[in-house]
Structures are given as structure tokens and as C-alpha cells.
PDB file of C-alpha atoms in Angstrom:
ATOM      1  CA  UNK Z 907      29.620   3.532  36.358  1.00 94.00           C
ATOM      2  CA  UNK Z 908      28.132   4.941  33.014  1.00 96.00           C
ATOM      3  CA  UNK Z 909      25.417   4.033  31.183  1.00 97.00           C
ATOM      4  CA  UNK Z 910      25.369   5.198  27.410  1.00 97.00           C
ATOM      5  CA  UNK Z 911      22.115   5.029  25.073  1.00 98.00           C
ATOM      6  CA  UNK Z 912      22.179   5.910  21.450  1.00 97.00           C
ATOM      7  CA  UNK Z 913      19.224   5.619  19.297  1.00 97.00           C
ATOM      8  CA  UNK Z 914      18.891   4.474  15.498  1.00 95.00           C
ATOM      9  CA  UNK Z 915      16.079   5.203  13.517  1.00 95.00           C
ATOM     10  CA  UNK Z 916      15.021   3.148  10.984  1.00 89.00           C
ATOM     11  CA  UNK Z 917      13.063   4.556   8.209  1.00 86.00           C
ATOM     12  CA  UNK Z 918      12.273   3.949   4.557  1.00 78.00           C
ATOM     13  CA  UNK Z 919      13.942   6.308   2.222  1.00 78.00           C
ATOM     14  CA  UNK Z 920      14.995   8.255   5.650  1.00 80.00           C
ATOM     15  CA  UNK Z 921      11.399   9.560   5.752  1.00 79.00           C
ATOM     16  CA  UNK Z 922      11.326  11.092   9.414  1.00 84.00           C
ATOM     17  CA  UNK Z 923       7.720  12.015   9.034  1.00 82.00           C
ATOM     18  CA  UNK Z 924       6.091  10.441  12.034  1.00 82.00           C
ATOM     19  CA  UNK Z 925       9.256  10.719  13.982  1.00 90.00           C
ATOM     20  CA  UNK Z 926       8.527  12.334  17.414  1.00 93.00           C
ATOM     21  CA  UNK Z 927      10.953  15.028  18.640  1.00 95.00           C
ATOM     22  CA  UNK Z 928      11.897  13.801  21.544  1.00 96.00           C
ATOM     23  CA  UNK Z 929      11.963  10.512  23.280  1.00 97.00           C
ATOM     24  CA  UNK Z 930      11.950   9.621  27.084  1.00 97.00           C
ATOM     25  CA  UNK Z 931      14.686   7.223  28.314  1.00 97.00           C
ATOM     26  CA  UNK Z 932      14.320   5.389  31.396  1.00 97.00           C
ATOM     27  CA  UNK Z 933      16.806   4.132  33.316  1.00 97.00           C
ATOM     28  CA  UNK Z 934      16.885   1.272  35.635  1.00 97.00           C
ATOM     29  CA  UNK Z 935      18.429   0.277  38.482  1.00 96.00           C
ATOM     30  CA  UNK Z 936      17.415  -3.315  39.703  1.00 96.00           C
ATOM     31  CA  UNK Z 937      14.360  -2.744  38.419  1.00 96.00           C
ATOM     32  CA  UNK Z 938      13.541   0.782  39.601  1.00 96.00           C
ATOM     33  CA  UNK Z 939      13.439   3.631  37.609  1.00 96.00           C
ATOM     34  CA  UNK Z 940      16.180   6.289  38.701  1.00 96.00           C
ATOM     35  CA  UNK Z 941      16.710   8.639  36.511  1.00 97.00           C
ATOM     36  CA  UNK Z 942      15.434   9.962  33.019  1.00 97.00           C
ATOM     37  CA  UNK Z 943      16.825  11.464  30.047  1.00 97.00           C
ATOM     38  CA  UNK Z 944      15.259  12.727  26.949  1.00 97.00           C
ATOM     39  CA  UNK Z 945      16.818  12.365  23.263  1.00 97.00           C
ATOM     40  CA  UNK Z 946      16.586  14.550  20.560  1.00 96.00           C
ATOM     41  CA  UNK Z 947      18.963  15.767  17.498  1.00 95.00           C
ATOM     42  CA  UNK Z 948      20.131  18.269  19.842  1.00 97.00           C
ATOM     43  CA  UNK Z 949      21.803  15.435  21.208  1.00 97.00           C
ATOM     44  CA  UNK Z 950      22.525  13.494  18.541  1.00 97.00           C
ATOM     45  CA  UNK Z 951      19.765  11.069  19.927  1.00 97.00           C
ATOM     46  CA  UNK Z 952      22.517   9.678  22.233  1.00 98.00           C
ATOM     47  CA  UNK Z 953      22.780  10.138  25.711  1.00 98.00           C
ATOM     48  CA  UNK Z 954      25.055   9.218  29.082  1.00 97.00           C
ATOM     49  CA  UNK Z 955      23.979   8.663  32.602  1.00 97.00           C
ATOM     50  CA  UNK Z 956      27.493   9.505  34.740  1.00 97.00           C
ATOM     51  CA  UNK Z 957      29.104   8.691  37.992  1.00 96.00           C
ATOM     52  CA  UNK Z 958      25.954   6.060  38.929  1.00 96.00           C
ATOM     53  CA  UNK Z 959      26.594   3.885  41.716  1.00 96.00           C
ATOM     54  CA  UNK Z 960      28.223   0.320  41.145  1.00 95.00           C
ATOM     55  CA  UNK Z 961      26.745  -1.411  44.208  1.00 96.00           C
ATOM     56  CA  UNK Z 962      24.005  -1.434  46.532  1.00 94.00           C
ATOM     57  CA  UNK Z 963      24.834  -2.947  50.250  1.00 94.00           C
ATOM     58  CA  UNK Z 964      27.213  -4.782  48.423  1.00 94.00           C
ATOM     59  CA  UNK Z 965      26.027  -6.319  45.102  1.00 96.00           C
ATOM     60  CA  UNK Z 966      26.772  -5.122  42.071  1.00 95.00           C
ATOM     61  CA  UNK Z 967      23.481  -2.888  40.517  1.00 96.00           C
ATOM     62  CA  UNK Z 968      21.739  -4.515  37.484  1.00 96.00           C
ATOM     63  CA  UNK Z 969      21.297  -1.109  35.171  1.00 97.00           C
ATOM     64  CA  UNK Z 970      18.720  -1.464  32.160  1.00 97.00           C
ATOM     65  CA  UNK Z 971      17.289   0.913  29.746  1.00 97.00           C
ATOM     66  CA  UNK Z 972      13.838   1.203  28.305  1.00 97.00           C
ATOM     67  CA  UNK Z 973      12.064   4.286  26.926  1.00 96.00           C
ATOM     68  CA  UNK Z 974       8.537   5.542  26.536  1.00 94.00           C
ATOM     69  CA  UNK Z 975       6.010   4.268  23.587  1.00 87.00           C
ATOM     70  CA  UNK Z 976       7.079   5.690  20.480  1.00 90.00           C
ATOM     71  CA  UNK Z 977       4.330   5.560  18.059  1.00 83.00           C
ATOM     72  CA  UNK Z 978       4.671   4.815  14.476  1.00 79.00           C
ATOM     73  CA  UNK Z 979       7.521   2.309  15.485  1.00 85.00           C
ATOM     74  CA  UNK Z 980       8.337  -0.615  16.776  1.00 82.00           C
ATOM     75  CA  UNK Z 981      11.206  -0.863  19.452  1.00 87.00           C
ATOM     76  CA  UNK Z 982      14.148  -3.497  19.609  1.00 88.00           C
ATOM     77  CA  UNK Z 983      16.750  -2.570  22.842  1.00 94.00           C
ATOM     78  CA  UNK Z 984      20.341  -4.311  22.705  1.00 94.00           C
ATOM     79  CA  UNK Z 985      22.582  -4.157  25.132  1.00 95.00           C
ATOM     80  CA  UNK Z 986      26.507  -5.180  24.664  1.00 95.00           C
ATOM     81  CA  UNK Z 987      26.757  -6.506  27.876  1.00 92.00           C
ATOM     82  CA  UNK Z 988      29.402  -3.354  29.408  1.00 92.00           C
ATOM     83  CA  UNK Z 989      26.998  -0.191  29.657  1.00 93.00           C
ATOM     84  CA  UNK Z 990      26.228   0.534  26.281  1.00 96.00           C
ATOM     85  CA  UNK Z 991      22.684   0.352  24.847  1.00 97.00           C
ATOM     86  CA  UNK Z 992      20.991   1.195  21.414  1.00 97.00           C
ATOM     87  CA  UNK Z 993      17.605   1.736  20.846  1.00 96.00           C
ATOM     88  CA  UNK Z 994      16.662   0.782  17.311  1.00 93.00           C
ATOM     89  CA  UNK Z 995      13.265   2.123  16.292  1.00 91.00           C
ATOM     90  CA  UNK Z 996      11.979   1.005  12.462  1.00 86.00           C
ATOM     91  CA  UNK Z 997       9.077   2.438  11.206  1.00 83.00           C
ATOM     92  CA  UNK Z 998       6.241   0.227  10.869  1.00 79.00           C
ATOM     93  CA  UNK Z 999       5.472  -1.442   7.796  1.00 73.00           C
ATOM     94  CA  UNK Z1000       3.891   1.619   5.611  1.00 74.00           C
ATOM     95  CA  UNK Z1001       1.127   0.718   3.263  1.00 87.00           C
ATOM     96  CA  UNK Z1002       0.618   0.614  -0.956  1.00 91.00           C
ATOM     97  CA  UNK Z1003      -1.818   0.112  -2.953  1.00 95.00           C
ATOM     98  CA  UNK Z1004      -1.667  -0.975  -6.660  1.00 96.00           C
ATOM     99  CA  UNK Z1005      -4.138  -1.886  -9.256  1.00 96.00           C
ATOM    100  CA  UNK Z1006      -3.018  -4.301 -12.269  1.00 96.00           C
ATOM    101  CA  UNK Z1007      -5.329  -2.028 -14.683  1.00 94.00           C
ATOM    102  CA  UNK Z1008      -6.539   1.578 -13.896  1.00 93.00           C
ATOM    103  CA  UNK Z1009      -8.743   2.156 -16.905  1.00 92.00           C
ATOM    104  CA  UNK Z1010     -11.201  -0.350 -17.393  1.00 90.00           C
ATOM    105  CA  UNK Z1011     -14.517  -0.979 -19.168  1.00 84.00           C
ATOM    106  CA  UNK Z1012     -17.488  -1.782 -17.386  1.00 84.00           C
ATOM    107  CA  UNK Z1013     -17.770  -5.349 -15.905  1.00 85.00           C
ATOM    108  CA  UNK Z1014     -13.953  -5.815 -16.629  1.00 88.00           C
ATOM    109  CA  UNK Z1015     -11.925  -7.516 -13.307  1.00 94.00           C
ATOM    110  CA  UNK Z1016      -8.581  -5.552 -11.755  1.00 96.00           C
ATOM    111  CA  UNK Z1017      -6.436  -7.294  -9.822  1.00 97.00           C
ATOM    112  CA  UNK Z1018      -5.716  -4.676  -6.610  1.00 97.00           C
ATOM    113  CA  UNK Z1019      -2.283  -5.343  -4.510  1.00 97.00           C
ATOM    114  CA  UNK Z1020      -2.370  -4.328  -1.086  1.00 96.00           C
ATOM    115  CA  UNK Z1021       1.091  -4.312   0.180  1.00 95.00           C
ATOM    116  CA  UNK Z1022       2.946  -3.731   3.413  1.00 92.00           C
ATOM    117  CA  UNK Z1023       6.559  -3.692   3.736  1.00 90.00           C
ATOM    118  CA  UNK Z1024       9.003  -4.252   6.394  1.00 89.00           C
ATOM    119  CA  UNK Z1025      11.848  -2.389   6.036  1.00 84.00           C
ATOM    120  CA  UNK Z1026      13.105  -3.348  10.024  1.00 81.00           C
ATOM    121  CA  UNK Z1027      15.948  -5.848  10.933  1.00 77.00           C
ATOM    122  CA  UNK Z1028      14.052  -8.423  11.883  1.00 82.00           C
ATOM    123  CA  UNK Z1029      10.418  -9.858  11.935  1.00 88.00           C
ATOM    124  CA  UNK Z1030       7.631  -8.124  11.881  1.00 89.00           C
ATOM    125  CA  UNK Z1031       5.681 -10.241  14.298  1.00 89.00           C
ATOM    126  CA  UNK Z1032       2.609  -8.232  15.450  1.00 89.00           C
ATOM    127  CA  UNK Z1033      -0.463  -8.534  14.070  1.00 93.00           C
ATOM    128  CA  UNK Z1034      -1.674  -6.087  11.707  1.00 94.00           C
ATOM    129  CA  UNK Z1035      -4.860  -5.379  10.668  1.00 96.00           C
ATOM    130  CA  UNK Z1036      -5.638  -4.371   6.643  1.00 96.00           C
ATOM    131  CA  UNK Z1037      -9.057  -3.423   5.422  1.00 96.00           C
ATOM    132  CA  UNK Z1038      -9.751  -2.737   2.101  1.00 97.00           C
ATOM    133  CA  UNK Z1039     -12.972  -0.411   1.430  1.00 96.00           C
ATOM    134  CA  UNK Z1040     -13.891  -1.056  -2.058  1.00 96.00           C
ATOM    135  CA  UNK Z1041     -15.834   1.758  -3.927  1.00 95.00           C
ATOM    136  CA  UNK Z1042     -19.906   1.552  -4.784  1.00 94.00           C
ATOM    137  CA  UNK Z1043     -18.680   0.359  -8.399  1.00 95.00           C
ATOM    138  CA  UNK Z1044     -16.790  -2.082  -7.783  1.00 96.00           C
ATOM    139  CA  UNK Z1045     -17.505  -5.662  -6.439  1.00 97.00           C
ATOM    140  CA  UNK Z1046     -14.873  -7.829  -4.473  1.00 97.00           C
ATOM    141  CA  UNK Z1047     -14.922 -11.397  -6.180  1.00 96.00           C
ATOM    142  CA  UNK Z1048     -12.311 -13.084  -4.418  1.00 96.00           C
ATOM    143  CA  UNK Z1049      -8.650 -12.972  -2.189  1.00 97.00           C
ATOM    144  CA  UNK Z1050      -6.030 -14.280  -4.826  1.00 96.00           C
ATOM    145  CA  UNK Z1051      -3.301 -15.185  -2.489  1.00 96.00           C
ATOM    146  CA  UNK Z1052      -1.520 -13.762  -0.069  1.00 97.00           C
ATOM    147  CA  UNK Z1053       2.593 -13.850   0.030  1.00 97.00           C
ATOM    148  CA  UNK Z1054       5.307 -13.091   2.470  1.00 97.00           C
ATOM    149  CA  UNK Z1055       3.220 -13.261   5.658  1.00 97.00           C
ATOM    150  CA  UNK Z1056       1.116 -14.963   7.955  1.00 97.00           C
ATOM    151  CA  UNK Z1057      -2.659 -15.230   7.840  1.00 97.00           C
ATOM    152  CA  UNK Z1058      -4.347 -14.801  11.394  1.00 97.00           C
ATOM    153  CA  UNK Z1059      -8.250 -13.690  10.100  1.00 95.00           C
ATOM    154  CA  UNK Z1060      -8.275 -14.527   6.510  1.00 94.00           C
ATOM    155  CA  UNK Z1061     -11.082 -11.916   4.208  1.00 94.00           C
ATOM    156  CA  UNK Z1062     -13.720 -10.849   6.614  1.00 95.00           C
ATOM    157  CA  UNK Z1063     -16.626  -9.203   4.710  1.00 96.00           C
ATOM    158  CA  UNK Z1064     -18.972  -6.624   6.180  1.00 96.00           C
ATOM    159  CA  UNK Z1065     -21.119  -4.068   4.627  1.00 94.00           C
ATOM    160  CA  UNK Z1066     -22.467  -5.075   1.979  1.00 94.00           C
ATOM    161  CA  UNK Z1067     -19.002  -7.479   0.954  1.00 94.00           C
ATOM    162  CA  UNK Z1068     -17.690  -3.722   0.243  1.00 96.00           C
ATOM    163  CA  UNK Z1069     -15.539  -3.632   3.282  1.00 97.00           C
ATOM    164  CA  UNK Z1070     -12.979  -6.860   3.560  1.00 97.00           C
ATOM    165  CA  UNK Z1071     -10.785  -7.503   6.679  1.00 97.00           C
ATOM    166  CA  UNK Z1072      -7.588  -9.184   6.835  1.00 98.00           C
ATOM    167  CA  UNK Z1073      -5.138 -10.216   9.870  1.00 97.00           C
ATOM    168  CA  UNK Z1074      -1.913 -10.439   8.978  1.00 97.00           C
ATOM    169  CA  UNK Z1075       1.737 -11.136  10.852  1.00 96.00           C
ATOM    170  CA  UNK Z1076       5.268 -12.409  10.684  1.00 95.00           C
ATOM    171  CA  UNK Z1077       6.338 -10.230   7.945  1.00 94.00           C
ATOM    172  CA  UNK Z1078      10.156 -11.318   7.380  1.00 94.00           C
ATOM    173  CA  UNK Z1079      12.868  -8.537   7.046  1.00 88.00           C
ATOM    174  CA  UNK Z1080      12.997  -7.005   4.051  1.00 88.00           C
ATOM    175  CA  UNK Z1081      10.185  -8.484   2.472  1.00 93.00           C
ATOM    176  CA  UNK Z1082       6.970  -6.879   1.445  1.00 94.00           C
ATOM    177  CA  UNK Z1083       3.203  -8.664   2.363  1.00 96.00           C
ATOM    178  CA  UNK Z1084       1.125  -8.401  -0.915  1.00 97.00           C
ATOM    179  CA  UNK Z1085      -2.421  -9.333  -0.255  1.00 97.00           C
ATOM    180  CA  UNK Z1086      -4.092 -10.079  -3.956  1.00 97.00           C
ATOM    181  CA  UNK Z1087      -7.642  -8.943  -4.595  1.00 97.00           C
ATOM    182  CA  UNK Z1088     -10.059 -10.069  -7.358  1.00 97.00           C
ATOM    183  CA  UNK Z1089     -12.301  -6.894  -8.196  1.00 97.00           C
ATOM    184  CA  UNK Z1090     -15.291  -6.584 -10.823  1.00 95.00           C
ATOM    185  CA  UNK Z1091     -15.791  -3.176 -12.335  1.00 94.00           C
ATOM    186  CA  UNK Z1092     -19.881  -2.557 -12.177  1.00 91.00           C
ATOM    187  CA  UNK Z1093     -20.158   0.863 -12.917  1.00 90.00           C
ATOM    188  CA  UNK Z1094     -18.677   3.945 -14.634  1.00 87.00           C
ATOM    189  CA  UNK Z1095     -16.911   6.538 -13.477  1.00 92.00           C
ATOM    190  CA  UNK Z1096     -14.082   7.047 -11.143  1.00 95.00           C
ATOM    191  CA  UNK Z1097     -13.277   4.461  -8.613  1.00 96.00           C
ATOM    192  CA  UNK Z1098     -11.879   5.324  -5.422  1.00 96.00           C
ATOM    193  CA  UNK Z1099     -10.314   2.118  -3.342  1.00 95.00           C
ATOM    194  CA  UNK Z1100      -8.844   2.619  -0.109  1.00 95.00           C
ATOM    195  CA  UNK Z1101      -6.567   0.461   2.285  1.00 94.00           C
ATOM    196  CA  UNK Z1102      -5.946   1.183   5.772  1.00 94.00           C
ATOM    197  CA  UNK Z1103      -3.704  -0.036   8.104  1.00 93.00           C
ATOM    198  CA  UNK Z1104      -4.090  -0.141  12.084  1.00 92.00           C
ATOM    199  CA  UNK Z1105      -1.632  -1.139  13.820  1.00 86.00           C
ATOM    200  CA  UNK Z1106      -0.992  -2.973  17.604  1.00 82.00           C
ATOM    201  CA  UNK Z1107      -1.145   0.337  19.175  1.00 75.00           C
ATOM    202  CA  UNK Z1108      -4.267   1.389  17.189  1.00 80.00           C
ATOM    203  CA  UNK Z1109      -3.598   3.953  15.182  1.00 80.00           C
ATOM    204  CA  UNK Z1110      -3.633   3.532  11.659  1.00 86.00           C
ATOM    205  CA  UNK Z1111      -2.733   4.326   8.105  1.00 87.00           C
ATOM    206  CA  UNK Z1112      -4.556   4.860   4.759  1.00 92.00           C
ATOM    207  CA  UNK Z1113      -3.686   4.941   1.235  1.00 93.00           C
ATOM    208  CA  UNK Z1114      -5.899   5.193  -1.777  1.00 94.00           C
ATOM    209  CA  UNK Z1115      -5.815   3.556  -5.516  1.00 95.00           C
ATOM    210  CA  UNK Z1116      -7.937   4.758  -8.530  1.00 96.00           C
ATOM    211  CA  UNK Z1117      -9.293   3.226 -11.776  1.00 96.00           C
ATOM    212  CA  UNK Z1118     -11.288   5.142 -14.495  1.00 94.00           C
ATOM    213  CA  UNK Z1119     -14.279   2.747 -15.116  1.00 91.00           C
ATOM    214  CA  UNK Z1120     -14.859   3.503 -19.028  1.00 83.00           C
ATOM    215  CA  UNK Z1121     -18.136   2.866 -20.676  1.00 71.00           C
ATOM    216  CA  UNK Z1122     -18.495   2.439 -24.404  1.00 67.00           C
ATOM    217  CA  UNK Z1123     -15.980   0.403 -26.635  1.00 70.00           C
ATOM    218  CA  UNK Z1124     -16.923   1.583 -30.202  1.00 78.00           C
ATOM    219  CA  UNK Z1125     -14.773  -0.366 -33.233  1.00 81.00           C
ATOM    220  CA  UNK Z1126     -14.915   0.884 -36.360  1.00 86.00           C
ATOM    221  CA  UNK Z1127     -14.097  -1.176 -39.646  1.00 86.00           C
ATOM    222  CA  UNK Z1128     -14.066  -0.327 -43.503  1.00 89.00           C
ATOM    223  CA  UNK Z1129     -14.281  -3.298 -46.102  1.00 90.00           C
ATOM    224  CA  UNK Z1130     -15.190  -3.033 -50.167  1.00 90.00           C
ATOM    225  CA  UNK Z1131     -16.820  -5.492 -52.199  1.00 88.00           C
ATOM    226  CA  UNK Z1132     -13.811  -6.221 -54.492  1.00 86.00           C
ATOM    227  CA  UNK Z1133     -10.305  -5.535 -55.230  1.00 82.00           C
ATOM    228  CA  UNK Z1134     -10.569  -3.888 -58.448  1.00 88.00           C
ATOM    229  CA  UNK Z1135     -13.063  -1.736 -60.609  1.00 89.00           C
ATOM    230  CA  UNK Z1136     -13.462   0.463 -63.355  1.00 90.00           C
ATOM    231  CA  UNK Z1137     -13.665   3.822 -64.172  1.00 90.00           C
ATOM    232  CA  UNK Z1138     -17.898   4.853 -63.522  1.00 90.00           C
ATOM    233  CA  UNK Z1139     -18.333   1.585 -61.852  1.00 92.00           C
ATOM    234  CA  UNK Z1140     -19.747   1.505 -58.389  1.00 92.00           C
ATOM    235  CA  UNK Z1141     -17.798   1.267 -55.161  1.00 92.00           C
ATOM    236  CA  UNK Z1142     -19.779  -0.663 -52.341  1.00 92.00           C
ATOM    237  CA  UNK Z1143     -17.964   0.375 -49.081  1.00 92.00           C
ATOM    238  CA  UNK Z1144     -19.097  -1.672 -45.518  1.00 93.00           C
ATOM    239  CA  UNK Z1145     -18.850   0.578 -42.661  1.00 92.00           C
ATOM    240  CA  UNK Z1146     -18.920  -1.542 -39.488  1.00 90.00           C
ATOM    241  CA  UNK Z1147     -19.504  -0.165 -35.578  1.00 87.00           C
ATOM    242  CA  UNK Z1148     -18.977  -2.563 -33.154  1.00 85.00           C
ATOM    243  CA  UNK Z1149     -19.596  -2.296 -29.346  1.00 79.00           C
ATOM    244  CA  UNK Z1150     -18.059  -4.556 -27.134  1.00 71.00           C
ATOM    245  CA  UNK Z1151     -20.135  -7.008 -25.617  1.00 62.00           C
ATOM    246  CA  UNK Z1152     -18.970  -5.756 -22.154  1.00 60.00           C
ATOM    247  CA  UNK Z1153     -19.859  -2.143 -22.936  1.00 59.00           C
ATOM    248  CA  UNK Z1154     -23.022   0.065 -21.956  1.00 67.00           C
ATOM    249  CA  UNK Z1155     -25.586   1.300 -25.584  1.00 74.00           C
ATOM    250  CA  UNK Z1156     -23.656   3.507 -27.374  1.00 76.00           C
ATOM    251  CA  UNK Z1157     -25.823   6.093 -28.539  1.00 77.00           C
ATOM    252  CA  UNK Z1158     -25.133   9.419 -30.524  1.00 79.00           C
ATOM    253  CA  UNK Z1159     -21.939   7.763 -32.476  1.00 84.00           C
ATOM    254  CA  UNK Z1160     -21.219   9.908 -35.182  1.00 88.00           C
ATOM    255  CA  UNK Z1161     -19.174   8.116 -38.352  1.00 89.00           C
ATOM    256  CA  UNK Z1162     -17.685  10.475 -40.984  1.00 90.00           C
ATOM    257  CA  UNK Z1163     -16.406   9.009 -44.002  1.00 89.00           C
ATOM    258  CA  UNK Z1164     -14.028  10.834 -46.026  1.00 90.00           C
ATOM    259  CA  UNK Z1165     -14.330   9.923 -49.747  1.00 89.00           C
ATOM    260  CA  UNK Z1166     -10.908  10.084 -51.596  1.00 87.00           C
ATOM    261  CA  UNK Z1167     -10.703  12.316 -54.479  1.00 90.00           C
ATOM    262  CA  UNK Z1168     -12.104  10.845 -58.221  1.00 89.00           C
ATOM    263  CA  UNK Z1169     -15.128   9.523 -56.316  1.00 90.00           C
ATOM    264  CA  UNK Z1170     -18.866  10.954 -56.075  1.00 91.00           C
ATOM    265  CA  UNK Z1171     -21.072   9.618 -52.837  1.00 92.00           C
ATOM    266  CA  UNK Z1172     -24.219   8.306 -54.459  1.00 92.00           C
ATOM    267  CA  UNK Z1173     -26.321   7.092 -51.442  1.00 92.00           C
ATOM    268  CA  UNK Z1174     -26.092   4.945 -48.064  1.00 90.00           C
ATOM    269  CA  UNK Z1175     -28.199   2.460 -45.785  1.00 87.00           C
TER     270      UNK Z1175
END
């Protein structure tokens, strides 16, 4: 009797990052483990167990195949019933983070997206847990929605409502999770947001997403008094500064005028 076992990886873009360099394959014979066998690309991550034994005192041996935990994936082992197993391991779902605005004026809203995607065969249907660490300028308002998966702990706040905890599962194939966060924008500067990831077996994942929190919103505007003069009449020009309502004091705004030629600047207030 042989017993063949081929692994597949399954991995977005082909990224074989977190991809171990070896994995150990047990094999079982009515329940005991016999014999192991390591794959690698030296192999061709395939590998056959020869010349086993068909029966023991007289029945026919049950042979199954397992392997060691291979972190950074989930396992799914198929046999087709007449000695041949695959091993498919997909990458769990990676992280993203998006932001619907990344420059923004002071107590202006962003809408963040955290995202996971599945890119497996099937299901993703361990929990996983997302925490979003929101910045010292920025304030979380509310959780929007959240699409393409199911909600086991739904927005958990802790320190200070700047860290927010989600549980999240059944993930279909192919789809991608989006968790939708409200955000205000309280102070200036550069905003760092991060999302992390941990998954069943504990480890996790982080990615990052930055706005530029902008402070002064100065409008200038230029009107005259009338349409049409004469020549040594006076020109009234209005010179108008606005700052937005949702902006900080502007102070040390400098406005240049540039008179066009044929005219003399008399005086200003």
C-alpha cells in the first residue's frame, strides 16, 4: 500500500512570506502515528509513504494523514478515498486599513475601513479578533456597519474609548469583512491609526493608516463697488479672509494685492 500527500498553498498574490520551510506530515495507521515525513520545495511539497502494510491480524489498516500546526494558515485535509491526500493550507485572512479622507481639517469626521479578506476555498469560520487603536487626535464616534461577516463581540471600548474591540467570524470565500468606523479629527498633526489582527492561534497582525489633520482654512475673495468708472475716479476694492468655522485662529496671514497697471494705491482699512 502507498500513501501519497501533496500540499497546496494558498496565498494572496502568491505571497509566501509567512510560509514555513518545512512541514511535518504524520501518518496514521488506525489511529497511531507510524511514520513521518517532512515537505519542502525540495520535494515539491509532495511526498509518498511505500510498501506499508495492508492488514493487521487480518483487517484491512485505516491510513490517515495529518501534519503539524502551521502558523499563519489554516488547514483543510481531503482525502480521495484510494491513498491520495492533499493538504490545502490558505493564508489567513491578511488585514487593510483605509481611510475615506486622509487630509482633514480639525474637527472634520473620516470614515476608517478595517478590512479582512479571505482569499481560502471555503469559510472562514474562526473567530478573529480586530482592534483598532485610534491615535490621541482622533475620537471614535461610532461602528457604521459591518459587512460580509459575523459579529461575535460587537465594539468593545477600553482606554479611554481609544482602543475598540471587535469579534468577528464566518467570513465567506472570497469575500472581504469591512468593519466601518466613524472617527472625529480633534487635533492637528499627523494621525497614526492602527489595526491588528490576532488570530485563533494567537499571534497576530498589524497594519497602519494615516491622515494629515490640517489646521487653518483661509478663503480669500476680491469684490469692487461697481462695474464701471472713469478715468481719476476711485476704485473701492473688498478684500475678504475667511476662516472656516471648523478651523483653529489664523494668525500671521499675509494678503498681497497686486494692483494692475494705470492704477495708484491711495490708502486701506
Amino acid at each position: 500500500v502507498n500513501v501519497t500527500v501533496k500540499k497546496i498553498w494558498i496565498e494572496k498574490n502568491n505571497n509566501s512570506t509567512f510560509r514555513p520551510a518545512s512541514v511535518n506530515i504524520l501518518l496514521f495507521a488506525n489511529g497511531n502515528n507510524t511514520k513521518n515525513a517532512t515537505l519542502d520545495e525540495s520535494n515539491n511539497w509532495t511526498f509518498t509513504f511505500v510498501n506499508l502494510d495492508k492488514y493487521f491480524n487480518g483487517t484491512e489498516i485505516v491510513y490517515k494523514i495529518n501534519e503539524t500546526e502551521v502558523v499563519n494558515y489554516t488547514t483543510v485535509i481531503i482525502s480521495d478515498g484510494i491513498g491520495n491526500w492533499t493538504i490545502n493550507n490558505t493564508q489567513v485572512p491578511p488585514p487593510k486599513k483605509t481611510v475615506n479622507r486622509d487630509r482633514v481639517f480639525r474637527n472634520e469626521t473620516v470614515i476608517y475601513y478595517l478590512t479582512v479578506e479571505n482569499i481560502g476555498y471555503e469559510s472562514y469560520t474562526e473567530n478573529l479578533i480586530v482592534i483598532d487603536s485610534l491615535p490621541a487626535g482622533v475620537d471614535y464616534i461610532r461602528t457604521i456597519n459591518i459587512t460580509n461577516a459575523d459579529v461575535v463581540s460587537n465594539a468593545t471600548l477600553s482606554n479611554n474609548n481609544k482602543t475598540i474591540t471587535w469579534v468577528i467570524t464566518n467570513i465567506p470565500k472570497g469575500a472581504t469583512a469591512v468593519i466601518m468606523v466613524w472617527a472625529h479629527a480633534t487635533e492637528f498633526g499627523t494621525q497614526v491609526n492602527n489595526e491588528t489582527i490576532v488570530y485563533p492561534d494567537g499571534h497576530n497582525d498589524t497594519v497602519n493608516c494615516t491622515i494629515e489633520v490640517e489646521g487653518v482654512d483661509v478663503a480669500v475673495f476680491k469684490d469692487v463697488d461697481k462695474a464701471f468708472y472713469s478715468v481719476n475716479d476711485t476704485v473701492i476694492w473688498d478684500i475678504i479672509v475667511i476662516n472656516a468655522r471648523n478651523s483653529t485662529v489664523a494668525t500671521g496671514v499675509t494678503v498681497r494685492d497686486l494692483l494692475p497697471a494705470g492704477f495708484t494705491f491711495i490708502n486701506s482699512s
